[in-house]
Amino acid sequence: MVDSGTVGETLRRLRIASGHSLSAFAEIIRYDKGYLSKIETGQRRPSLAVLQRADAALKTGGTLVAHIGHPGRAARRLPKQRPPADVAAPTSTGRAGLPELVDRLAARGTARRGGSIEVAPDRASHGRLAATAQTLSQDLRALCQQVNATTCAGLVEPWALTLAASVAGCPDETCELLEPAFAYADLAGWMAQESSSEAVDDWIKLSAVLAGCLGSADAVAHTWIRQAETALYRCDAAQVLSDADSARAAAGPGAGVLVSRITAQGAACAGDHDAYAVAIDQMRATTDRPVVIGRFQLGSTSITDLLGATIGWCEVDLHRPDQAIQFLEKTVATLAPASVRMRGLFAARLSTAYARIGERRQAVEVGRQAVAHAQRTGSGTTRVQLRAVSHELRRWRRDSLVQQFLAETAALT
């Protein structure tokens, strides 16, 4: 790490090279001229927020943030290589890994509570179980948008474990329970992610094994996308892009737009403007349609304009808050009231964008909506985004409204 004086000298050199006076530049990035002067002369250590905003205004590609080596930013600088995550290879294990995974998840699960897992013993019971699982699937997905994630996990996990255990014991090479078992394991993985459960990796591994058994390219790709999302919420850009590459290699025609979406998010998280633009162009060229595995639809059905929502999300990471607001306001406005989990996530993202343009009261107003949604759903991913909002708003911590909001988010997170 270098000293703040060196960073200040770099900021001054870049500012002058761009043709901005100190007063003009202070107006552009909405910081006090005197504060910037002290940074440039080495009298004050710059915050992460001011460096991010200066990088965006000067179009440096993250030079100032990287220069200071600010804690928490290393993941945004991509290494040349990174080993793949420890995810079960979707095409290599067959059903051999199912019993161990089922037992492990049952032992640590939120829903089993010491009871035994019931296994459908014959084809007739398989048919009844598959039909019931299909009937309940969409209702459970809708409920998971509105109810606390731990509560939802308690509803979904028994079904997922029963279906997977029945698949493991099925003598037929093609078992009609494979599709519902995969769909429920994926849903359980989502709720594990949302409740910040340590079981999330095992649920993704279970989904990967079932995807391999299905032989569905889109199911395999969807499993890699789910893995990439867990990395995205850790701000691990390198892992997001690695998993997105694996998803792209596996994807059939149905999952292409979702692969491009997670690639765009990973590129934006890394600050790679060029890779982001390519991924967005690929989204524009791909038909936006849901991923369907047999009779089961995967992924979110809440967002009507996936491209616009993705652009809004990514522009926050690329430090272009004005553009982000344009798309995120529309996304939040068009989400159905019942999509509480998704409304909270995107409201938190929108709040961050407002804070970055200096609109602290709008940031607090929208942020409070996100807090209310997160309190209802127990969403770990929304809590992560609210921590980012709090970070942006701390420069106004003497404002009583901001103080109250920071206390609310601290109690939540």
C-alpha positions as a printed NumPy array, in Angstrom:
array([[  0.   ,   0.   ,   0.   ],
       [  1.287,   3.448,  -0.84 ],
       [  0.851,   6.613,   1.172],
       [ -2.017,   9.031,   0.615],
       [  0.303,  11.718,  -0.7  ],
       [  1.254,   9.562,  -3.695],
       [ -2.41 ,   8.904,  -4.401],
       [ -3.13 ,  12.607,  -4.159],
       [ -0.359,  13.411,  -6.62 ],
       [ -1.782,  10.866,  -9.045],
       [ -5.257,  12.34 ,  -8.671],
       [ -3.937,  15.846,  -9.322],
       [ -1.969,  14.724, -12.384],
       [ -4.984,  12.918, -13.876],
       [ -7.33 ,  15.804, -13.111],
       [ -5.063,  18.374, -14.777],
       [ -4.508,  16.094, -17.759],
       [ -8.281,  15.885, -18.217],
       [ -8.533,  19.692, -18.299],
       [-10.536,  20.151, -15.079],
       [ -9.85 ,  22.864, -12.548],
       [-10.123,  21.813,  -8.914],
       [-13.392,  23.726,  -8.538],
       [-14.908,  22.197, -11.67 ],
       [-13.824,  18.702, -10.705],
       [-15.241,  19.088,  -7.189],
       [-18.579,  19.998,  -8.778],
       [-18.454,  17.018, -11.126],
       [-17.878,  14.419,  -8.42 ],
       [-19.926,  16.321,  -5.801],
       [-17.214,  16.615,  -3.171],
       [-15.981,  19.68 ,  -1.307],
       [-13.172,  21.545,  -3.059],
       [-11.217,  21.953,   0.16 ],
       [-11.451,  18.217,   0.879],
       [-10.127,  17.375,  -2.591],
       [ -7.324,  19.906,  -2.211],
       [ -6.203,  18.207,   1.004],
       [ -6.246,  14.812,  -0.727],
       [ -4.118,  16.122,  -3.585],
       [ -1.59 ,  17.671,  -1.213],
       [ -1.42 ,  14.571,   0.978],
       [ -3.036,  16.158,   4.037],
       [ -6.081,  13.839,   3.992],
       [ -6.398,  10.161,   3.245],
       [ -9.06 ,   9.615,   0.538],
       [-12.079,   7.432,   1.15 ],
       [-12.975,   4.547,  -1.127],
       [-16.084,   6.428,  -2.287],
       [-14.193,   9.521,  -3.468],
       [-11.64 ,   7.412,  -5.338],
       [-14.379,   5.425,  -7.042],
       [-16.137,   8.6  ,  -8.103],
       [-12.895,  10.222,  -9.314],
       [-11.997,   7.113, -11.313],
       [-15.433,   7.158, -12.955],
       [-15.285,  10.879, -13.779],
       [-11.754,  10.658, -15.179],
       [-12.41 ,   7.341, -16.963],
       [ -9.259,   5.801, -15.494],
       [-10.507,   2.221, -15.377],
       [ -9.965,   2.041, -11.61 ],
       [ -6.422,   3.444, -11.48 ],
       [ -6.901,   5.451,  -8.291],
       [ -8.633,   2.698,  -6.321],
       [ -6.011,   0.156,  -7.392],
       [ -3.203,   2.644,  -6.665],
       [ -4.106,   2.948,  -3.016],
       [ -4.696,  -0.774,  -2.591],
       [ -7.824,  -0.03 ,  -0.615],
       [ -9.017,  -2.997,   1.514],
       [-11.797,  -4.959,  -0.1  ],
       [-10.914,  -3.996,  -3.655],
       [ -8.442,  -6.717,  -4.558],
       [-11.146,  -8.994,  -5.903],
       [-12.029,  -6.413,  -8.539],
       [ -8.594,  -6.817, -10.156],
       [ -8.709, -10.078, -12.106],
       [ -5.818, -12.514, -11.798],
       [ -4.652, -14.209, -14.959],
       [ -5.771, -17.623, -13.753],
       [ -7.898, -19.005, -10.961],
       [ -8.647, -22.65 , -10.228],
       [-12.3  , -23.634, -10.659],
       [-14.558, -23.745,  -7.641],
       [-15.141, -27.044,  -5.861],
       [-18.398, -27.856,  -7.619],
       [-19.391, -31.373,  -8.524],
       [-18.645, -31.958, -12.191],
       [-22.148, -31.956, -13.714],
       [-21.487, -34.734, -16.222],
       [-19.13 , -37.108, -14.409],
       [-20.664, -38.622, -11.274],
       [-23.995, -40.08 , -12.363],
       [-26.089, -40.99 ,  -9.311],
       [-23.094, -42.254,  -7.343],
       [-22.772, -39.055,  -5.327],
       [-26.445, -38.681,  -4.429],
       [-26.72 , -40.733,  -1.22 ],
       [-23.766, -38.996,   0.445],
       [-25.025, -35.534,  -0.514],
       [-28.553, -36.317,   0.643],
       [-27.317, -37.609,   4.003],
       [-25.042, -34.609,   4.493],
       [-27.798, -32.115,   3.707],
       [-30.322, -33.969,   5.845],
       [-27.939, -33.902,   8.788],
       [-27.406, -30.143,   8.594],
       [-30.769, -29.101,   7.125],
       [-33.237, -26.659,   8.643],
       [-36.315, -28.777,   8.002],
       [-35.683, -32.423,   8.793],
       [-35.456, -31.935,  12.571],
       [-34.174, -35.464,  13.171],
       [-36.858, -37.252,  11.156],
       [-36.194, -39.826,   8.459],
       [-36.357, -39.07 ,   4.758],
       [-39.243, -40.808,   3.042],
       [-38.342, -42.487,  -0.245],
       [-40.911, -43.202,  -2.951],
       [-40.575, -47.007,  -3.332],
       [-42.071, -47.788,  -6.749],
       [-43.088, -46.363, -10.114],
       [-46.668, -45.661,  -9.064],
       [-45.523, -43.629,  -6.058],
       [-42.941, -41.929,  -8.257],
       [-45.713, -40.736, -10.554],
       [-47.822, -39.404,  -7.683],
       [-44.828, -37.672,  -6.102],
       [-43.783, -36.081,  -9.403],
       [-47.323, -34.804, -10.063],
       [-47.64 , -33.292,  -6.582],
       [-44.184, -31.721,  -6.806],
       [-45.094, -30.08 , -10.101],
       [-48.35 , -28.722,  -8.687],
       [-46.591, -27.193,  -5.693],
       [-43.505, -25.903,  -7.514],
       [-44.734, -22.543,  -8.772],
       [-46.629, -21.84 ,  -5.537],
       [-43.452, -22.466,  -3.552],
       [-41.412, -20.206,  -5.845],
       [-43.993, -17.441,  -5.425],
       [-43.985, -17.934,  -1.653],
       [-40.179, -17.723,  -1.595],
       [-40.442, -14.189,  -3.001],
       [-42.458, -13.082,   0.021],
       [-41.563, -15.116,   3.105],
       [-38.466, -15.322,   5.298],
       [-35.77 , -17.377,   3.572],
       [-35.22 , -19.695,   6.539],
       [-38.954, -20.422,   6.679],
       [-38.975, -21.141,   2.949],
       [-35.981, -23.441,   3.317],
       [-37.95 , -25.378,   5.909],
       [-40.716, -25.908,   3.35 ],
       [-38.533, -26.694,   0.338],
       [-35.754, -28.842,   1.807],
       [-37.897, -31.884,   2.811],
       [-39.243, -32.05 ,  -0.732],
       [-35.8  , -31.656,  -2.274],
       [-34.287, -34.373,  -0.075],
       [-37.181, -36.802,  -0.582],
       [-37.025, -36.352,  -4.357],
       [-33.238, -36.711,  -4.511],
       [-33.239, -39.776,  -2.245],
       [-35.96 , -41.359,  -4.385],
       [-33.894, -40.717,  -7.512],
       [-30.876, -42.338,  -5.83 ],
       [-32.926, -45.454,  -5.122],
       [-34.708, -45.599,  -8.474],
       [-33.778, -48.728, -10.471],
       [-34.752, -47.164, -13.811],
       [-32.03 , -45.493, -15.876],
       [-34.438, -42.665, -16.672],
       [-36.411, -41.729, -13.556],
       [-39.414, -39.432, -13.83 ],
       [-38.406, -37.822, -10.538],
       [-35.193, -36.375, -12.004],
       [-36.796, -33.155, -13.25 ],
       [-38.616, -32.306, -10.003],
       [-35.578, -33.351,  -7.942],
       [-33.373, -30.934,  -9.867],
       [-35.936, -28.092,  -9.695],
       [-36.379, -28.47 ,  -5.937],
       [-32.64 , -28.791,  -5.262],
       [-32.112, -25.572,  -7.227],
       [-34.844, -23.821,  -5.229],
       [-33.322, -25.082,  -1.966],
       [-29.952, -23.744,  -3.096],
       [-31.463, -20.333,  -3.759],
       [-33.023, -20.227,  -0.291],
       [-29.749, -21.388,   1.281],
       [-28.019, -18.497,  -0.485],
       [-30.694, -16.055,   0.643],
       [-30.537, -17.218,   4.267],
       [-26.708, -17.139,   4.247],
       [-26.664, -20.846,   5.065],
       [-23.408, -22.79 ,   5.057],
       [-25.267, -25.532,   3.182],
       [-25.441, -23.533,  -0.061],
       [-22.402, -25.248,  -1.617],
       [-23.816, -28.719,  -0.942],
       [-27.163, -27.778,  -2.465],
       [-25.393, -26.533,  -5.581],
       [-23.385, -29.769,  -5.731],
       [-26.6  , -31.76 ,  -5.443],
       [-28.116, -29.706,  -8.27 ],
       [-24.99 , -30.35 , -10.346],
       [-25.213, -34.127,  -9.893],
       [-28.916, -34.132, -10.791],
       [-28.255, -31.908, -13.816],
       [-25.685, -34.43 , -15.026],
       [-28.183, -37.258, -14.539],
       [-30.753, -35.329, -16.56 ],
       [-28.323, -34.814, -19.416],
       [-29.774, -31.326, -19.914],
       [-27.33 , -28.679, -21.138],
       [-29.539, -25.895, -19.757],
       [-29.759, -27.569, -16.335],
       [-25.966, -27.883, -16.201],
       [-25.559, -24.241, -17.262],
       [-28.115, -23.112, -14.684],
       [-26.12 , -24.838, -11.942],
       [-22.971, -22.937, -12.963],
       [-24.993, -19.705, -13.022],
       [-26.231, -20.368,  -9.487],
       [-22.618, -20.94 ,  -8.408],
       [-21.594, -17.675, -10.124],
       [-24.31 , -15.778,  -8.262],
       [-22.937, -16.853,  -4.893],
       [-19.551, -15.466,  -5.982],
       [-21.17 , -12.247,  -7.244],
       [-22.613, -11.468,  -3.816],
       [-19.113, -11.946,  -2.36 ],
       [-17.814,  -9.462,  -4.968],
       [-15.466, -12.183,  -6.267],
       [-15.375, -11.062,  -9.893],
       [-12.761, -13.603, -10.973],
       [-14.869, -16.523,  -9.726],
       [-18.037, -15.092, -11.292],
       [-16.376, -14.938, -14.699],
       [-14.824, -18.381, -14.315],
       [-18.211, -19.919, -13.493],
       [-19.872, -17.92 , -16.284],
       [-17.367, -19.375, -18.762],
       [-18.277, -22.875, -17.551],
       [-21.966, -22.06 , -17.937],
       [-21.405, -20.782, -21.467],
       [-19.515, -23.943, -22.421],
       [-22.412, -26.079, -21.179],
       [-25.415, -23.962, -22.16 ],
       [-28.118, -25.064, -24.528],
       [-30.374, -22.618, -26.389],
       [-32.53 , -21.818, -23.353],
       [-29.931, -20.527, -20.9  ],
       [-27.968, -18.244, -23.244],
       [-29.45 , -14.961, -22.042],
       [-28.862, -15.868, -18.386],
       [-25.237, -16.755, -19.152],
       [-24.754, -13.361, -20.814],
       [-26.445, -11.672, -17.845],
       [-24.126, -13.185, -15.227],
       [-21.133, -12.522, -17.505],
       [-22.102,  -8.839, -17.715],
       [-22.435,  -8.669, -13.923],
       [-19.051, -10.325, -13.415],
       [-17.371,  -7.996, -15.915],
       [-18.928,  -4.94 , -14.266],
       [-17.854,  -6.166, -10.838],
       [-14.31 ,  -6.421, -12.221],
       [-14.533,  -2.937, -13.766],
       [-14.01 ,  -4.387, -17.256],
       [-16.018,  -2.009, -19.438],
       [-15.21 ,  -3.766, -22.709],
       [-16.213,  -7.257, -21.531],
       [-19.376,  -5.785, -20.033],
       [-20.334,  -4.138, -23.338],
       [-19.808,  -7.414, -25.207],
       [-22.009,  -9.328, -22.754],
       [-24.781,  -6.721, -22.976],
       [-24.654,  -6.898, -26.779],
       [-25.006, -10.677, -26.497],
       [-28.062, -10.208, -24.294],
       [-29.597,  -7.9  , -26.891],
       [-29.008, -10.516, -29.583],
       [-30.516, -13.36 , -27.523],
       [-34.184, -14.05 , -27.037],
       [-35.184, -13.458, -23.428],
       [-37.102, -16.548, -22.452],
       [-37.402, -18.56 , -19.233],
       [-35.282, -21.66 , -18.684],
       [-37.625, -24.652, -18.618],
       [-36.554, -28.138, -17.571],
       [-39.387, -30.439, -18.571],
       [-42.401, -29.113, -16.68 ],
       [-40.437, -26.871, -14.345],
       [-39.459, -23.246, -14.919],
       [-36.214, -22.054, -13.334],
       [-34.97 , -18.627, -12.359],
       [-36.873, -15.449, -11.663],
       [-40.23 , -14.754, -13.276],
       [-40.5  , -11.356, -11.568],
       [-38.428,  -9.188, -13.919],
       [-40.176,  -8.167, -17.124],
       [-37.139,  -6.433, -18.677],
       [-34.089,  -8.545, -17.848],
       [-31.809,  -6.505, -20.107],
       [-32.758,  -3.188, -18.476],
       [-32.446,  -4.656, -14.975],
       [-29.002,  -6.044, -15.82 ],
       [-27.783,  -2.725, -17.226],
       [-29.046,  -0.88 , -14.147],
       [-27.329,  -3.351, -11.835],
       [-24.016,  -3.228, -13.699],
       [-23.855,   0.543, -14.105],
       [-23.645,   0.837, -10.31 ],
       [-20.464,  -1.26 , -10.308],
       [-19.105,   0.717, -13.258],
       [-19.574,   3.943, -11.25 ],
       [-22.056,   5.485, -13.678],
       [-24.869,   6.152, -11.205],
       [-26.911,   8.43 , -13.436],
       [-27.276,   5.671, -16.033],
       [-27.933,   3.135, -13.286],
       [-30.785,   5.214, -11.875],
       [-32.436,   5.488, -15.284],
       [-32.769,   1.706, -15.541],
       [-33.168,   0.767, -11.874],
       [-36.086,   3.155, -11.307],
       [-37.961,   1.396, -14.11 ],
       [-37.025,  -2.044, -12.786],
       [-38.271,  -1.299,  -9.275],
       [-41.456,   0.354, -10.602],
       [-42.365,  -2.64 , -12.775],
       [-41.738,  -5.381, -10.221],
       [-44.982,  -6.849,  -8.923],
       [-45.835,  -6.006,  -5.289],
       [-45.695,  -9.722,  -4.481],
       [-42.049,  -9.895,  -5.613],
       [-40.883,  -8.655,  -2.222],
       [-37.475, -10.341,  -2.303],
       [-36.577,  -8.924,  -5.714],
       [-37.98 ,  -5.491,  -4.87 ],
       [-35.726,  -5.312,  -1.832],
       [-32.631,  -6.307,  -3.796],
       [-33.104,  -3.764,  -6.578],
       [-34.265,  -1.02 ,  -4.206],
       [-30.985,  -1.38 ,  -2.311],
       [-29.083,  -1.152,  -5.577],
       [-31.033,   1.968,  -6.569],
       [-30.349,   3.516,  -3.159],
       [-26.6  ,   3.098,  -3.719],
       [-26.876,   4.877,  -7.073],
       [-28.769,   7.806,  -5.498],
       [-26.121,   8.119,  -2.783],
       [-23.354,   8.252,  -5.378],
       [-24.857,  11.294,  -7.084],
       [-25.274,  13.043,  -3.745],
       [-29.058,  12.554,  -3.424],
       [-28.884,  11.346,   0.146],
       [-32.548,  11.869,   1.   ],
       [-33.705,   9.805,  -1.979],
       [-31.072,   7.224,  -1.07 ],
       [-32.47 ,   6.993,   2.454],
       [-36.09 ,   6.88 ,   1.27 ],
       [-35.475,   4.034,  -1.179],
       [-33.027,   2.353,   1.187],
       [-35.706,   2.175,   3.854],
       [-37.957,   0.35 ,   1.423],
       [-35.149,  -2.161,   0.909],
       [-34.718,  -2.528,   4.682],
       [-38.435,  -3.237,   5.112],
       [-38.354,  -5.862,   2.364],
       [-35.203,  -7.466,   3.812],
       [-36.79 ,  -7.629,   7.273],
       [-39.697,  -9.536,   5.775],
       [-37.719, -11.913,   3.559],
       [-34.514, -12.339,   5.569],
       [-32.599, -11.824,   2.333],
       [-28.852, -12.166,   2.759],
       [-28.201, -10.753,  -0.712],
       [-30.214,  -7.617,   0.065],
       [-28.313,  -7.196,   3.325],
       [-25.059,  -7.25 ,   1.342],
       [-26.364,  -4.468,  -0.905],
       [-27.565,  -2.446,   2.093],
       [-24.07 ,  -2.528,   3.538],
       [-22.924,  -0.836,   0.327],
       [-25.626,   1.817,   0.781],
       [-24.473,   2.451,   4.346],
       [-20.881,   2.816,   3.162],
       [-21.894,   5.479,   0.648],
       [-24.04 ,   7.405,   3.128],
       [-21.491,   7.585,   5.945],
       [-20.011,  10.804,   4.566],
       [-23.308,  12.449,   5.659],
       [-23.383,  10.712,   9.049],
       [-23.995,  14.03 ,  10.843],
       [-27.356,  14.254,   9.06 ],
       [-30.018,  13.001,  11.505],
       [-31.95 ,  11.23 ,   8.731],
       [-28.814,   9.387,   7.645],
       [-27.966,   8.553,  11.261],
       [-31.346,   6.924,  11.711],
       [-30.985,   4.94 ,   8.49 ],
       [-27.486,   3.746,   9.426],
       [-28.865,   2.524,  12.755],
       [-31.669,   0.665,  10.967],
       [-29.304,  -1.061,   8.563],
       [-26.846,  -1.907,  11.345],
       [-29.655,  -3.619,  13.259],
       [-30.582,  -5.564,  10.12 ],
       [-27.129,  -6.613,   9.   ]])
